[in-house]
């Protein structure tokens, strides 16, 4: 979330689309309710009428996978009716930038496309075709009147002129009057001082166009002036209590901690790596915060390798793994490689891939090809027990499976980071049961054992400090590359037991030498107070730069519990826990004020400039409220003159502006509607191109797809219910929760049930090109057939909480047996929210 | 002071936290259920289910509504079940809180008559004739806690406090929601200590959402009327 949970209460209009917050983030409704009681409008857009829709002022249905068409139509509506916030758009977004002549869009393709030859990617773009025109100083050319036909604003208008309500409705199945009601209500937040917010989740991300759906919303929020303000922002509701934390700390393969880039093979030295990923701006008004990149990468290496990391050995950069330049190592790629017997050992840690991942049938087969698997979890699950699952002959499975019982969250100390970026320290409640242990303990000991083995097999000591390879290690064929393991700093125990405080401090970072910064002296061995002090010369460490400031000489900031609001009284509670970065509660907050530093909304202000004024000019620098996004002077003086030391609002963007035109994503600088890989229509009403030309698809016999196939005529989607969690591992053994939702079900309209002769409550078969499973039919008014094009499209939905292991009947299986191996080109997140199925009587 | 619930169904999201919290506090076993083609489960209140969120899909003025009704004992101010039981060791009123409480001795009562007397169709019996229902978490309330269902509610649907405060809250919320829901009403506020606010016709939520006249008559007509004749102190039991 750019904002945070409590901040929802400040909104004037809440759009819940791509999520079902009332059911899946029930506590959020505390704040949604508070906003509504103050007059906010709640809009629910969902293929199915949900418990969220039940509370909404406005409900609109849409066919799964058509969100860009829906939102693109809203962009057109806002531009046509001039409802965008012009002052904000001109001042803070790249609407005025002039786009280079190489950029074109024709027949569903942007310029620079090459079709993929082999491998999972359908094709790719040469992004250099999308660059901005630069002036003589290397600063993007702008036209602040927004009239230049090559400016972003005019190109935006042109791109979305096709998205008329008629065409959008034909694609989405949303009645035109419902579209217009949503557009009108949400567009009203473009007025200065009004705020609209979006609450989205996996309903938006899990598509082959997932990233671009979210970008469309970000563009809307920029046009309406909703970024940076209280009650605004783009707010991802995370699917687990600590998903934000695990992403921040590089759960995903393509990022290192703090959203540094994982190194590619061609980044062969630290200098090459830093040069590749450190953006440069020639605009003196741009803070371009990522120019500090080398300070964060070097401090991270110092945290990883300690004294072994020296300037001479590139701080151990060469010890970290490099990805092949065109390689991908996502979830899909990993199980594809496992299926192809390229991966022989696997730790399934705190997860249940036999049920949780798309096309779980392929995953289960892949597990059979392993030599060994370690299942670290609270309970045994479908993953740990795959070898005696449905249709598997245990005698034929060679995989050796180990179970390591893990302690549950309340049994251990540590932090979680919630969707609102709040790092919250938790104390240990009860002690772990039986032989179960906290994950930290397990990792600690695993590391110790691996180091021990490497020591033994690599021979005696190695000279880590100067990075020269040890001769004995080189000679030993069994261990070719020992430095990463042997040099890894691994001192996070106290008296032999994992110490979460030591890890938290390492994440924050230390001064490693006595350092003087801006006349202030910092002693070696003390904690770094903020990432502004991190250095690229090896004098500081920080395991994750965005968390620098979380655990300082003043103590553990995440453990604070001061129940007191900030002076602006908008629910920031700045001394309750800690938020990254540097305790900023609303990011991009420099856009919540006008160029003179005055808040757009004087009642719900986030920050305001409080410096002194002399002769119409700001004469001293001071901001009140939230931690400002960069503390520089405002762009303008009170008398309207420009300041040379003022800074543009979006400090994390290279040029300092919010990106309405985004030339960085894999599938285009403007989002475009494409159909899901499996879709019910034989025509894309917006272009001749049916599917995302850069989507990711796989090609083993387990990766079957079926689009516009009469065998699978209905749209399927997956979702969660309030009463279960994820694959149900923690909720299916809980009898009070099983009482509420005891069985796998499929929801369908009364019309579809009549078509198939299905009665409410009877068991039916749901099948896709991958698998089929049994479900109980819930025939409901809450699903309605969609009028798409000239025909009728039916959609059904299934929850993904079940698995054969429990309940003991084995009859309630995972919805992910049905879902396809298809992914977004930017994230490779699976397309589980829109695929094709059939439903028949048993 | 007499306590009341105020249940604002206009805020309910049917997350069913209340239903689970009730089972947890009372350590009630789960029922072995099946999916019967609806999210509502168990299908009804039972001897081991004191709280149930009822769900109904209704088209009202051409718009789909999903109506949620967290059903439970109303802790009537003059409770027909208590009056008909005439056995304070089986059914009694805690005057400190207003809770109507059932004991194990309900086994000695005519269970069907007690059930029949309830205008809200709440009590349920087990095979041996013992009957049960919501007890207002009277043990929690005496220890300064709110009932478990109220403590867990994220939206402000479930409220609990002194009766006067809850009545005032109900009236003020009714006034607030009237412009949006012209058919909104408060259900039997003078008769019960569990006051519901509904947005639509109460019968659309559940047949017994509002006191059923026929059951009032059925329950009270003979035994209670007789008892009232002989017991002029019945109304004095109200504090």
PDB file of C-alpha atoms in Angstrom, chain A residues 425-665:
ATOM      1  CA  UNK A 425       7.462  -6.458  16.498  1.00  0.00           C
ATOM      2  CA  UNK A 426       5.804  -9.458  18.062  1.00  0.00           C
ATOM      3  CA  UNK A 427       6.793 -11.138  21.298  1.00  0.00           C
ATOM      4  CA  UNK A 428       6.764 -14.831  21.904  1.00  0.00           C
ATOM      5  CA  UNK A 429       3.537 -16.141  23.400  1.00  0.00           C
ATOM      6  CA  UNK A 430       3.448 -19.837  24.187  1.00  0.00           C
ATOM      7  CA  UNK A 431       6.607 -21.907  23.701  1.00  0.00           C
ATOM      8  CA  UNK A 432       6.776 -24.066  20.553  1.00  0.00           C
ATOM      9  CA  UNK A 433       5.059 -27.423  20.916  1.00  0.00           C
ATOM     10  CA  UNK A 434       6.988 -30.673  20.959  1.00  0.00           C
ATOM     11  CA  UNK A 435       9.993 -30.725  18.635  1.00  0.00           C
ATOM     12  CA  UNK A 436       8.763 -27.849  16.502  1.00  0.00           C
ATOM     13  CA  UNK A 437      11.160 -24.918  16.169  1.00  0.00           C
ATOM     14  CA  UNK A 438      11.048 -21.337  14.915  1.00  0.00           C
ATOM     15  CA  UNK A 439      12.107 -20.947  11.260  1.00  0.00           C
ATOM     16  CA  UNK A 440      15.037 -18.808  12.382  1.00  0.00           C
ATOM     17  CA  UNK A 441      16.411 -21.660  14.497  1.00  0.00           C
ATOM     18  CA  UNK A 442      16.019 -24.106  11.636  1.00  0.00           C
ATOM     19  CA  UNK A 443      17.794 -21.805   9.157  1.00  0.00           C
ATOM     20  CA  UNK A 444      20.514 -20.994  11.687  1.00  0.00           C
ATOM     21  CA  UNK A 445      21.363 -24.629  12.258  1.00  0.00           C
ATOM     22  CA  UNK A 446      21.055 -25.513   8.600  1.00  0.00           C
ATOM     23  CA  UNK A 447      23.564 -22.764   7.831  1.00  0.00           C
ATOM     24  CA  UNK A 448      25.916 -24.002  10.541  1.00  0.00           C
ATOM     25  CA  UNK A 449      25.801 -27.552   9.194  1.00  0.00           C
ATOM     26  CA  UNK A 450      26.347 -26.465   5.592  1.00  0.00           C
ATOM     27  CA  UNK A 451      29.291 -24.308   6.632  1.00  0.00           C
ATOM     28  CA  UNK A 452      30.698 -27.232   8.590  1.00  0.00           C
ATOM     29  CA  UNK A 453      30.438 -29.520   5.558  1.00  0.00           C
ATOM     30  CA  UNK A 454      32.022 -26.951   3.264  1.00  0.00           C
ATOM     31  CA  UNK A 455      34.865 -26.489   5.744  1.00  0.00           C
ATOM     32  CA  UNK A 456      35.451 -30.193   5.954  1.00  0.00           C
ATOM     33  CA  UNK A 457      35.229 -30.894   2.257  1.00  0.00           C
ATOM     34  CA  UNK A 458      37.049 -27.754   1.186  1.00  0.00           C
ATOM     35  CA  UNK A 459      39.982 -28.499   3.446  1.00  0.00           C
ATOM     36  CA  UNK A 460      41.279 -26.133   6.077  1.00  0.00           C
ATOM     37  CA  UNK A 461      40.941 -22.379   6.096  1.00  0.00           C
ATOM     38  CA  UNK A 462      40.494 -20.121   3.118  1.00  0.00           C
ATOM     39  CA  UNK A 463      41.733 -16.612   2.830  1.00  0.00           C
ATOM     40  CA  UNK A 464      38.464 -14.829   2.565  1.00  0.00           C
ATOM     41  CA  UNK A 465      39.701 -11.345   3.204  1.00  0.00           C
ATOM     42  CA  UNK A 466      41.631 -10.952   0.017  1.00  0.00           C
ATOM     43  CA  UNK A 467      39.196 -13.128  -1.912  1.00  0.00           C
ATOM     44  CA  UNK A 468      41.864 -15.382  -3.414  1.00  0.00           C
ATOM     45  CA  UNK A 469      40.614 -18.857  -3.986  1.00  0.00           C
ATOM     46  CA  UNK A 470      42.071 -21.450  -1.752  1.00  0.00           C
ATOM     47  CA  UNK A 471      44.143 -23.948  -3.646  1.00  0.00           C
ATOM     48  CA  UNK A 472      42.800 -26.914  -1.770  1.00  0.00           C
ATOM     49  CA  UNK A 473      39.248 -25.792  -2.442  1.00  0.00           C
ATOM     50  CA  UNK A 474      40.001 -25.463  -6.120  1.00  0.00           C
ATOM     51  CA  UNK A 475      41.518 -28.895  -6.162  1.00  0.00           C
ATOM     52  CA  UNK A 476      38.548 -30.448  -4.460  1.00  0.00           C
ATOM     53  CA  UNK A 477      36.125 -31.435  -7.180  1.00  0.00           C
ATOM     54  CA  UNK A 478      33.235 -31.958  -4.811  1.00  0.00           C
ATOM     55  CA  UNK A 479      33.139 -28.329  -3.722  1.00  0.00           C
ATOM     56  CA  UNK A 480      34.023 -26.053  -6.562  1.00  0.00           C
ATOM     57  CA  UNK A 481      32.988 -22.736  -5.136  1.00  0.00           C
ATOM     58  CA  UNK A 482      33.249 -22.431  -1.371  1.00  0.00           C
ATOM     59  CA  UNK A 483      33.619 -18.676  -0.823  1.00  0.00           C
ATOM     60  CA  UNK A 484      29.925 -17.722  -0.716  1.00  0.00           C
ATOM     61  CA  UNK A 485      29.225 -20.245   2.021  1.00  0.00           C
ATOM     62  CA  UNK A 486      32.418 -19.933   4.021  1.00  0.00           C
ATOM     63  CA  UNK A 487      32.469 -16.133   3.910  1.00  0.00           C
ATOM     64  CA  UNK A 488      28.820 -15.752   4.760  1.00  0.00           C
ATOM     65  CA  UNK A 489      28.468 -13.816   8.002  1.00  0.00           C
ATOM     66  CA  UNK A 490      26.518 -16.149  10.231  1.00  0.00           C
ATOM     67  CA  UNK A 491      26.568 -14.818  13.772  1.00  0.00           C
ATOM     68  CA  UNK A 492      22.905 -14.322  14.545  1.00  0.00           C
ATOM     69  CA  UNK A 493      22.796 -16.565  17.599  1.00  0.00           C
ATOM     70  CA  UNK A 494      23.024 -15.766  21.266  1.00  0.00           C
ATOM     71  CA  UNK A 495      24.346 -18.696  23.295  1.00  0.00           C
ATOM     72  CA  UNK A 496      23.715 -20.980  20.344  1.00  0.00           C
ATOM     73  CA  UNK A 497      20.089 -19.933  19.870  1.00  0.00           C
ATOM     74  CA  UNK A 498      18.765 -17.853  16.951  1.00  0.00           C
ATOM     75  CA  UNK A 499      18.361 -14.241  18.094  1.00  0.00           C
ATOM     76  CA  UNK A 500      15.805 -12.204  16.118  1.00  0.00           C
ATOM     77  CA  UNK A 501      17.173  -8.950  17.545  1.00  0.00           C
ATOM     78  CA  UNK A 502      20.585  -9.622  16.014  1.00  0.00           C
ATOM     79  CA  UNK A 503      18.955 -10.208  12.630  1.00  0.00           C
ATOM     80  CA  UNK A 504      16.813  -7.085  12.944  1.00  0.00           C
ATOM     81  CA  UNK A 505      19.907  -5.024  13.785  1.00  0.00           C
ATOM     82  CA  UNK A 506      21.830  -6.477  10.849  1.00  0.00           C
ATOM     83  CA  UNK A 507      18.933  -5.579   8.589  1.00  0.00           C
ATOM     84  CA  UNK A 508      19.038  -2.008   9.891  1.00  0.00           C
ATOM     85  CA  UNK A 509      22.824  -1.841   9.623  1.00  0.00           C
ATOM     86  CA  UNK A 510      25.909  -0.691  11.513  1.00  0.00           C
ATOM     87  CA  UNK A 511      28.706   1.795  11.142  1.00  0.00           C
ATOM     88  CA  UNK A 512      31.770  -0.379  10.607  1.00  0.00           C
ATOM     89  CA  UNK A 513      34.284   2.445  11.068  1.00  0.00           C
ATOM     90  CA  UNK A 514      34.214   5.779  12.860  1.00  0.00           C
ATOM     91  CA  UNK A 515      32.535   8.038  10.341  1.00  0.00           C
ATOM     92  CA  UNK A 516      31.847  11.773  10.182  1.00  0.00           C
ATOM     93  CA  UNK A 517      28.873  12.803   8.092  1.00  0.00           C
ATOM     94  CA  UNK A 518      27.819  16.475   7.924  1.00  0.00           C
ATOM     95  CA  UNK A 519      29.865  17.318  11.037  1.00  0.00           C
ATOM     96  CA  UNK A 520      28.228  14.514  12.984  1.00  0.00           C
ATOM     97  CA  UNK A 521      30.427  11.709  14.289  1.00  0.00           C
ATOM     98  CA  UNK A 522      29.262   8.120  14.329  1.00  0.00           C
ATOM     99  CA  UNK A 523      31.198   5.442  16.188  1.00  0.00           C
ATOM    100  CA  UNK A 524      32.090   2.099  14.701  1.00  0.00           C
ATOM    101  CA  UNK A 525      29.754  -0.599  15.999  1.00  0.00           C
ATOM    102  CA  UNK A 526      26.760   1.700  16.455  1.00  0.00           C
ATOM    103  CA  UNK A 527      23.522   1.294  14.507  1.00  0.00           C
ATOM    104  CA  UNK A 528      22.969   3.530  11.473  1.00  0.00           C
ATOM    105  CA  UNK A 529      20.154   6.005  12.235  1.00  0.00           C
ATOM    106  CA  UNK A 530      18.855   6.296   8.658  1.00  0.00           C
ATOM    107  CA  UNK A 531      19.678   5.210   5.106  1.00  0.00           C
ATOM    108  CA  UNK A 532      20.753   8.750   4.288  1.00  0.00           C
ATOM    109  CA  UNK A 533      23.973   7.852   6.175  1.00  0.00           C
ATOM    110  CA  UNK A 534      24.723   4.630   4.282  1.00  0.00           C
ATOM    111  CA  UNK A 535      27.990   4.682   2.311  1.00  0.00           C
ATOM    112  CA  UNK A 536      29.390   2.906  -0.742  1.00  0.00           C
ATOM    113  CA  UNK A 537      32.943   2.565   0.637  1.00  0.00           C
ATOM    114  CA  UNK A 538      32.344  -0.339   2.992  1.00  0.00           C
ATOM    115  CA  UNK A 539      32.103   1.825   6.110  1.00  0.00           C
ATOM    116  CA  UNK A 540      28.455   0.888   6.691  1.00  0.00           C
ATOM    117  CA  UNK A 541      26.384  -2.280   6.537  1.00  0.00           C
ATOM    118  CA  UNK A 542      22.655  -2.653   6.002  1.00  0.00           C
ATOM    119  CA  UNK A 543      20.919  -5.907   5.137  1.00  0.00           C
ATOM    120  CA  UNK A 544      18.016  -4.022   3.613  1.00  0.00           C
ATOM    121  CA  UNK A 545      18.337  -0.290   3.070  1.00  0.00           C
ATOM    122  CA  UNK A 546      14.610   0.466   3.218  1.00  0.00           C
ATOM    123  CA  UNK A 547      14.598  -0.913   6.771  1.00  0.00           C
ATOM    124  CA  UNK A 548      17.509   1.293   7.859  1.00  0.00           C
ATOM    125  CA  UNK A 549      16.031   3.417  10.696  1.00  0.00           C
ATOM    126  CA  UNK A 550      13.939   0.538  12.081  1.00  0.00           C
ATOM    127  CA  UNK A 551      16.347  -0.570  14.819  1.00  0.00           C
ATOM    128  CA  UNK A 552      18.640   2.229  15.956  1.00  0.00           C
ATOM    129  CA  UNK A 553      20.577   3.305  19.027  1.00  0.00           C
ATOM    130  CA  UNK A 554      17.200   4.599  20.263  1.00  0.00           C
ATOM    131  CA  UNK A 555      15.895   1.045  20.257  1.00  0.00           C
ATOM    132  CA  UNK A 556      13.598  -1.257  18.335  1.00  0.00           C
ATOM    133  CA  UNK A 557      11.270   1.137  16.530  1.00  0.00           C
ATOM    134  CA  UNK A 558       8.959  -1.703  15.433  1.00  0.00           C
ATOM    135  CA  UNK A 559       8.212  -2.514  19.084  1.00  0.00           C
ATOM    136  CA  UNK A 560       6.770   0.940  19.801  1.00  0.00           C
ATOM    137  CA  UNK A 561       3.130   1.035  20.847  1.00  0.00           C
ATOM    138  CA  UNK A 562       2.359   4.728  21.460  1.00  0.00           C
ATOM    139  CA  UNK A 563      -1.355   5.236  20.902  1.00  0.00           C
ATOM    140  CA  UNK A 564      -1.134   8.900  19.905  1.00  0.00           C
ATOM    141  CA  UNK A 565      -1.915  10.474  16.561  1.00  0.00           C
ATOM    142  CA  UNK A 566       0.198  13.079  14.760  1.00  0.00           C
ATOM    143  CA  UNK A 567      -0.877  16.781  14.797  1.00  0.00           C
ATOM    144  CA  UNK A 568      -2.668  16.427  11.454  1.00  0.00           C
ATOM    145  CA  UNK A 569      -4.964  13.882  13.113  1.00  0.00           C
ATOM    146  CA  UNK A 570      -5.458  11.639  10.070  1.00  0.00           C
ATOM    147  CA  UNK A 571      -4.564   8.362  11.767  1.00  0.00           C
ATOM    148  CA  UNK A 572      -0.804   8.225  11.128  1.00  0.00           C
ATOM    149  CA  UNK A 573       0.064   7.147  14.717  1.00  0.00           C
ATOM    150  CA  UNK A 574       3.761   7.791  13.994  1.00  0.00           C
ATOM    151  CA  UNK A 575       5.038   6.170  17.191  1.00  0.00           C
ATOM    152  CA  UNK A 576       3.028   2.991  16.843  1.00  0.00           C
ATOM    153  CA  UNK A 577       5.342   0.409  15.217  1.00  0.00           C
ATOM    154  CA  UNK A 578       7.458   1.687  12.336  1.00  0.00           C
ATOM    155  CA  UNK A 579       6.870   2.054   8.602  1.00  0.00           C
ATOM    156  CA  UNK A 580       9.374   1.905   5.774  1.00  0.00           C
ATOM    157  CA  UNK A 581      10.859   4.118   4.482  1.00  0.00           C
ATOM    158  CA  UNK A 582      12.059   6.186   7.501  1.00  0.00           C
ATOM    159  CA  UNK A 583       8.666   5.886   9.200  1.00  0.00           C
ATOM    160  CA  UNK A 584       6.854   7.626   6.326  1.00  0.00           C
ATOM    161  CA  UNK A 585       3.221   6.560   6.597  1.00  0.00           C
ATOM    162  CA  UNK A 586       2.015   7.846   3.225  1.00  0.00           C
ATOM    163  CA  UNK A 587       4.515   7.616   0.401  1.00  0.00           C
ATOM    164  CA  UNK A 588       4.617  10.122  -2.458  1.00  0.00           C
ATOM    165  CA  UNK A 589       3.316  12.617   0.110  1.00  0.00           C
ATOM    166  CA  UNK A 590       5.113  15.496  -1.603  1.00  0.00           C
ATOM    167  CA  UNK A 591       2.276  15.267  -4.120  1.00  0.00           C
ATOM    168  CA  UNK A 592      -0.272  16.009  -1.366  1.00  0.00           C
ATOM    169  CA  UNK A 593       0.760  19.672  -1.449  1.00  0.00           C
ATOM    170  CA  UNK A 594       0.736  22.164  -4.303  1.00  0.00           C
ATOM    171  CA  UNK A 595       4.033  23.422  -5.733  1.00  0.00           C
ATOM    172  CA  UNK A 596       4.134  26.079  -2.991  1.00  0.00           C
ATOM    173  CA  UNK A 597       3.964  23.423  -0.291  1.00  0.00           C
ATOM    174  CA  UNK A 598       0.333  24.047   0.712  1.00  0.00           C
ATOM    175  CA  UNK A 599      -1.878  20.964   1.152  1.00  0.00           C
ATOM    176  CA  UNK A 600      -4.549  20.357  -1.503  1.00  0.00           C
ATOM    177  CA  UNK A 601      -6.846  19.332   1.344  1.00  0.00           C
ATOM    178  CA  UNK A 602      -6.530  21.644   4.335  1.00  0.00           C
ATOM    179  CA  UNK A 603      -8.588  19.408   6.670  1.00  0.00           C
ATOM    180  CA  UNK A 604      -6.919  16.086   5.938  1.00  0.00           C
ATOM    181  CA  UNK A 605      -3.425  17.338   5.228  1.00  0.00           C
ATOM    182  CA  UNK A 606      -0.567  14.864   5.203  1.00  0.00           C
ATOM    183  CA  UNK A 607       2.355  17.302   5.162  1.00  0.00           C
ATOM    184  CA  UNK A 608       2.619  21.053   4.799  1.00  0.00           C
ATOM    185  CA  UNK A 609       5.519  23.411   4.364  1.00  0.00           C
ATOM    186  CA  UNK A 610       6.118  25.358   7.557  1.00  0.00           C
ATOM    187  CA  UNK A 611       9.281  27.297   6.686  1.00  0.00           C
ATOM    188  CA  UNK A 612       9.540  31.042   7.204  1.00  0.00           C
ATOM    189  CA  UNK A 613       8.629  33.487   4.479  1.00  0.00           C
ATOM    190  CA  UNK A 614      10.518  36.657   3.643  1.00  0.00           C
ATOM    191  CA  UNK A 615       9.536  39.037   0.822  1.00  0.00           C
ATOM    192  CA  UNK A 616       7.387  36.418  -0.863  1.00  0.00           C
ATOM    193  CA  UNK A 617      10.149  33.787  -0.718  1.00  0.00           C
ATOM    194  CA  UNK A 618      10.632  30.806   1.573  1.00  0.00           C
ATOM    195  CA  UNK A 619      13.619  31.641   3.746  1.00  0.00           C
ATOM    196  CA  UNK A 620      13.910  28.533   5.910  1.00  0.00           C
ATOM    197  CA  UNK A 621      13.082  24.881   5.392  1.00  0.00           C
ATOM    198  CA  UNK A 622      10.612  22.997   7.611  1.00  0.00           C
ATOM    199  CA  UNK A 623       7.843  20.490   6.957  1.00  0.00           C
ATOM    200  CA  UNK A 624       5.061  19.508   9.382  1.00  0.00           C
ATOM    201  CA  UNK A 625       3.046  16.279   9.516  1.00  0.00           C
ATOM    202  CA  UNK A 626       4.196  12.967   8.077  1.00  0.00           C
ATOM    203  CA  UNK A 627       7.880  12.414   7.240  1.00  0.00           C
ATOM    204  CA  UNK A 628       8.062  14.275   3.903  1.00  0.00           C
ATOM    205  CA  UNK A 629       9.128  12.396   0.774  1.00  0.00           C
ATOM    206  CA  UNK A 630      12.479  14.143   0.656  1.00  0.00           C
ATOM    207  CA  UNK A 631      12.755  17.270   2.780  1.00  0.00           C
ATOM    208  CA  UNK A 632      13.777  19.724   0.070  1.00  0.00           C
ATOM    209  CA  UNK A 633      12.115  23.089  -0.452  1.00  0.00           C
ATOM    210  CA  UNK A 634       8.840  23.222  -2.418  1.00  0.00           C
ATOM    211  CA  UNK A 635       9.127  23.917  -6.159  1.00  0.00           C
ATOM    212  CA  UNK A 636       7.730  27.420  -5.798  1.00  0.00           C
ATOM    213  CA  UNK A 637       7.882  30.370  -3.414  1.00  0.00           C
ATOM    214  CA  UNK A 638       4.719  31.907  -1.958  1.00  0.00           C
ATOM    215  CA  UNK A 639       4.891  34.609  -4.665  1.00  0.00           C
ATOM    216  CA  UNK A 640       4.822  31.941  -7.370  1.00  0.00           C
ATOM    217  CA  UNK A 641       8.453  32.227  -8.449  1.00  0.00           C
ATOM    218  CA  UNK A 642      10.280  28.966  -9.117  1.00  0.00           C
ATOM    219  CA  UNK A 643      13.015  27.900  -6.720  1.00  0.00           C
ATOM    220  CA  UNK A 644      16.241  26.442  -7.997  1.00  0.00           C
ATOM    221  CA  UNK A 645      16.558  24.275  -4.895  1.00  0.00           C
ATOM    222  CA  UNK A 646      12.968  23.012  -5.041  1.00  0.00           C
ATOM    223  CA  UNK A 647      12.447  19.368  -5.916  1.00  0.00           C
ATOM    224  CA  UNK A 648       9.889  17.467  -7.979  1.00  0.00           C
ATOM    225  CA  UNK A 649       7.349  15.400  -6.065  1.00  0.00           C
ATOM    226  CA  UNK A 650       8.065  11.827  -7.129  1.00  0.00           C
ATOM    227  CA  UNK A 651      11.538  11.340  -5.715  1.00  0.00           C
ATOM    228  CA  UNK A 652      11.803   7.624  -6.547  1.00  0.00           C
ATOM    229  CA  UNK A 653      11.217   8.239 -10.269  1.00  0.00           C
ATOM    230  CA  UNK A 654      14.266   9.018 -12.336  1.00  0.00           C
ATOM    231  CA  UNK A 655      12.824  12.260 -13.717  1.00  0.00           C
ATOM    232  CA  UNK A 656      10.819  13.143 -10.594  1.00  0.00           C
ATOM    233  CA  UNK A 657       7.359  12.760 -12.131  1.00  0.00           C
ATOM    234  CA  UNK A 658       4.568  10.213 -11.697  1.00  0.00           C
ATOM    235  CA  UNK A 659       4.442   8.008 -14.780  1.00  0.00           C
ATOM    236  CA  UNK A 660       1.285   8.162 -16.820  1.00  0.00           C
ATOM    237  CA  UNK A 661       3.472   6.912 -19.657  1.00  0.00           C
ATOM    238  CA  UNK A 662       5.581   4.064 -18.300  1.00  0.00           C
ATOM    239  CA  UNK A 663       8.310   2.920 -20.653  1.00  0.00           C
ATOM    240  CA  UNK A 664       9.696   0.300 -18.230  1.00  0.00           C
ATOM    241  CA  UNK A 665       7.269  -2.639 -18.302  1.00  0.00           C
TER     242      UNK A 665
END
